PDB file of C-alpha atoms in Angstrom:
ATOM      1  CA  UNK A   1      64.121  19.975 139.224  1.00  0.00           C
ATOM      2  CA  UNK A   2      64.366  18.606 135.688  1.00  0.00           C
ATOM      3  CA  UNK A   3      67.412  16.457 134.909  1.00  0.00           C
ATOM      4  CA  UNK A   4      69.787  17.656 132.222  1.00  0.00           C
ATOM      5  CA  UNK A   5      70.839  15.513 129.282  1.00  0.00           C
ATOM      6  CA  UNK A   6      74.506  14.656 128.744  1.00  0.00           C
ATOM      7  CA  UNK A   7      74.632  17.020 125.770  1.00  0.00           C
ATOM      8  CA  UNK A   8      73.225  19.855 127.905  1.00  0.00           C
ATOM      9  CA  UNK A   9      75.802  19.135 130.622  1.00  0.00           C
ATOM     10  CA  UNK A  10      78.562  19.156 127.993  1.00  0.00           C
ATOM     11  CA  UNK A  11      77.291  22.490 126.633  1.00  0.00           C
ATOM     12  CA  UNK A  12      77.143  24.069 130.104  1.00  0.00           C
ATOM     13  CA  UNK A  13      80.624  22.748 130.906  1.00  0.00           C
ATOM     14  CA  UNK A  14      82.021  24.244 127.698  1.00  0.00           C
ATOM     15  CA  UNK A  15      80.418  27.622 128.459  1.00  0.00           C
ATOM     16  CA  UNK A  16      81.781  27.683 132.015  1.00  0.00           C
ATOM     17  CA  UNK A  17      85.256  26.687 130.812  1.00  0.00           C
ATOM     18  CA  UNK A  18      85.005  29.574 128.317  1.00  0.00           C
ATOM     19  CA  UNK A  19      84.547  31.993 131.258  1.00  0.00           C
ATOM     20  CA  UNK A  20      80.807  32.507 130.874  1.00  0.00           C
ATOM     21  CA  UNK A  21      78.742  33.176 134.006  1.00  0.00           C
ATOM     22  CA  UNK A  22      75.640  31.141 134.828  1.00  0.00           C
ATOM     23  CA  UNK A  23      72.696  31.413 137.195  1.00  0.00           C
ATOM     24  CA  UNK A  24      71.854  28.404 139.355  1.00  0.00           C
ATOM     25  CA  UNK A  25      69.023  27.768 141.848  1.00  0.00           C
ATOM     26  CA  UNK A  26      70.595  26.935 145.212  1.00  0.00           C
ATOM     27  CA  UNK A  27      68.638  25.904 148.341  1.00  0.00           C
ATOM     28  CA  UNK A  28      67.135  29.289 149.145  1.00  0.00           C
ATOM     29  CA  UNK A  29      68.246  31.690 146.407  1.00  0.00           C
ATOM     30  CA  UNK A  30      69.544  31.852 142.871  1.00  0.00           C
ATOM     31  CA  UNK A  31      73.291  32.364 142.635  1.00  0.00           C
ATOM     32  CA  UNK A  32      75.869  33.128 139.984  1.00  0.00           C
ATOM     33  CA  UNK A  33      78.234  30.333 139.013  1.00  0.00           C
ATOM     34  CA  UNK A  34      81.478  30.205 137.078  1.00  0.00           C
ATOM     35  CA  UNK A  35      84.984  28.810 137.049  1.00  0.00           C
ATOM     36  CA  UNK A  36      87.163  30.941 139.346  1.00  0.00           C
ATOM     37  CA  UNK A  37      89.245  33.260 137.167  1.00  0.00           C
ATOM     38  CA  UNK A  38      89.890  37.008 137.382  1.00  0.00           C
ATOM     39  CA  UNK A  39      87.689  37.495 134.276  1.00  0.00           C
ATOM     40  CA  UNK A  40      84.740  35.636 135.807  1.00  0.00           C
ATOM     41  CA  UNK A  41      85.156  37.482 139.116  1.00  0.00           C
ATOM     42  CA  UNK A  42      85.015  40.805 137.237  1.00  0.00           C
ATOM     43  CA  UNK A  43      81.924  39.708 135.283  1.00  0.00           C
ATOM     44  CA  UNK A  44      80.039  38.666 138.411  1.00  0.00           C
ATOM     45  CA  UNK A  45      81.109  41.823 140.266  1.00  0.00           C
ATOM     46  CA  UNK A  46      79.841  43.884 137.339  1.00  0.00           C
ATOM     47  CA  UNK A  47      76.513  42.016 137.197  1.00  0.00           C
ATOM     48  CA  UNK A  48      76.033  42.536 140.942  1.00  0.00           C
ATOM     49  CA  UNK A  49      77.377  46.100 140.848  1.00  0.00           C
ATOM     50  CA  UNK A  50      79.761  44.992 143.582  1.00  0.00           C
ATOM     51  CA  UNK A  51      82.856  46.837 144.724  1.00  0.00           C
ATOM     52  CA  UNK A  52      86.276  45.140 144.582  1.00  0.00           C
ATOM     53  CA  UNK A  53      86.717  45.051 148.358  1.00  0.00           C
ATOM     54  CA  UNK A  54      83.671  42.788 148.860  1.00  0.00           C
ATOM     55  CA  UNK A  55      84.798  39.145 148.622  1.00  0.00           C
ATOM     56  CA  UNK A  56      82.875  36.302 146.998  1.00  0.00           C
ATOM     57  CA  UNK A  57      81.804  33.004 148.480  1.00  0.00           C
ATOM     58  CA  UNK A  58      83.625  30.229 146.623  1.00  0.00           C
ATOM     59  CA  UNK A  59      82.600  26.591 146.935  1.00  0.00           C
ATOM     60  CA  UNK A  60      85.296  23.950 146.564  1.00  0.00           C
ATOM     61  CA  UNK A  61      85.290  20.163 146.455  1.00  0.00           C
ATOM     62  CA  UNK A  62      88.456  19.418 148.387  1.00  0.00           C
ATOM     63  CA  UNK A  63      91.294  20.744 150.506  1.00  0.00           C
ATOM     64  CA  UNK A  64      93.523  20.631 147.428  1.00  0.00           C
ATOM     65  CA  UNK A  65      91.094  22.885 145.515  1.00  0.00           C
ATOM     66  CA  UNK A  66      90.884  25.286 148.453  1.00  0.00           C
ATOM     67  CA  UNK A  67      94.690  25.504 148.716  1.00  0.00           C
ATOM     68  CA  UNK A  68      94.814  26.858 145.146  1.00  0.00           C
ATOM     69  CA  UNK A  69      92.604  29.784 146.164  1.00  0.00           C
ATOM     70  CA  UNK A  70      93.215  30.602 149.816  1.00  0.00           C
ATOM     71  CA  UNK A  71      95.886  30.582 152.495  1.00  0.00           C
ATOM     72  CA  UNK A  72      95.363  27.610 154.822  1.00  0.00           C
ATOM     73  CA  UNK A  73      97.810  27.401 157.704  1.00  0.00           C
ATOM     74  CA  UNK A  74      99.332  23.890 157.910  1.00  0.00           C
ATOM     75  CA  UNK A  75      98.082  23.548 161.497  1.00  0.00           C
ATOM     76  CA  UNK A  76      94.464  23.825 160.200  1.00  0.00           C
ATOM     77  CA  UNK A  77      94.740  21.075 157.587  1.00  0.00           C
ATOM     78  CA  UNK A  78      93.928  18.237 160.005  1.00  0.00           C
ATOM     79  CA  UNK A  79      90.792  20.069 161.154  1.00  0.00           C
ATOM     80  CA  UNK A  80      89.724  20.863 157.578  1.00  0.00           C
ATOM     81  CA  UNK A  81      90.138  17.215 156.589  1.00  0.00           C
ATOM     82  CA  UNK A  82      88.072  16.149 159.614  1.00  0.00           C
ATOM     83  CA  UNK A  83      85.024  18.282 158.651  1.00  0.00           C
ATOM     84  CA  UNK A  84      85.132  18.199 154.830  1.00  0.00           C
ATOM     85  CA  UNK A  85      83.243  17.045 152.972  1.00  0.00           C
ATOM     86  CA  UNK A  86      80.312  18.130 155.049  1.00  0.00           C
ATOM     87  CA  UNK A  87      77.900  20.986 155.754  1.00  0.00           C
ATOM     88  CA  UNK A  88      80.605  23.242 157.169  1.00  0.00           C
ATOM     89  CA  UNK A  89      81.607  26.725 156.066  1.00  0.00           C
ATOM     90  CA  UNK A  90      85.190  27.793 156.645  1.00  0.00           C
ATOM     91  CA  UNK A  91      86.547  31.249 155.906  1.00  0.00           C
ATOM     92  CA  UNK A  92      90.147  31.807 154.829  1.00  0.00           C
ATOM     93  CA  UNK A  93      92.180  34.677 153.432  1.00  0.00           C
ATOM     94  CA  UNK A  94      92.342  34.700 149.638  1.00  0.00           C
ATOM     95  CA  UNK A  95      95.734  34.294 148.042  1.00  0.00           C
ATOM     96  CA  UNK A  96      96.994  37.365 146.214  1.00  0.00           C
ATOM     97  CA  UNK A  97      97.315  35.376 143.002  1.00  0.00           C
ATOM     98  CA  UNK A  98      94.985  32.454 142.364  1.00  0.00           C
ATOM     99  CA  UNK A  99      96.759  29.475 140.768  1.00  0.00           C
TER     100      UNK A  99
END
């Protein structure tokens, strides 16, 4: 994959921060990317013609980032810290209001 220049990275960052949606080639498929906001969720749902009750996969970089989006019982935090970062998928209930 071709490397991006710093100016291209800056441009992409500005677009994502402005609630645009992007397309990115992941390991096996292309996926939609964006900063998690209600507006971006609605845009991606519209693009995919997806109903509201179907949740999205959200990738995070830390336990702190995850805690802003989902409910993580305190008893699970030690386990989460023991497997992240790493190739592990964990599923949690989304918070009603994302902070």
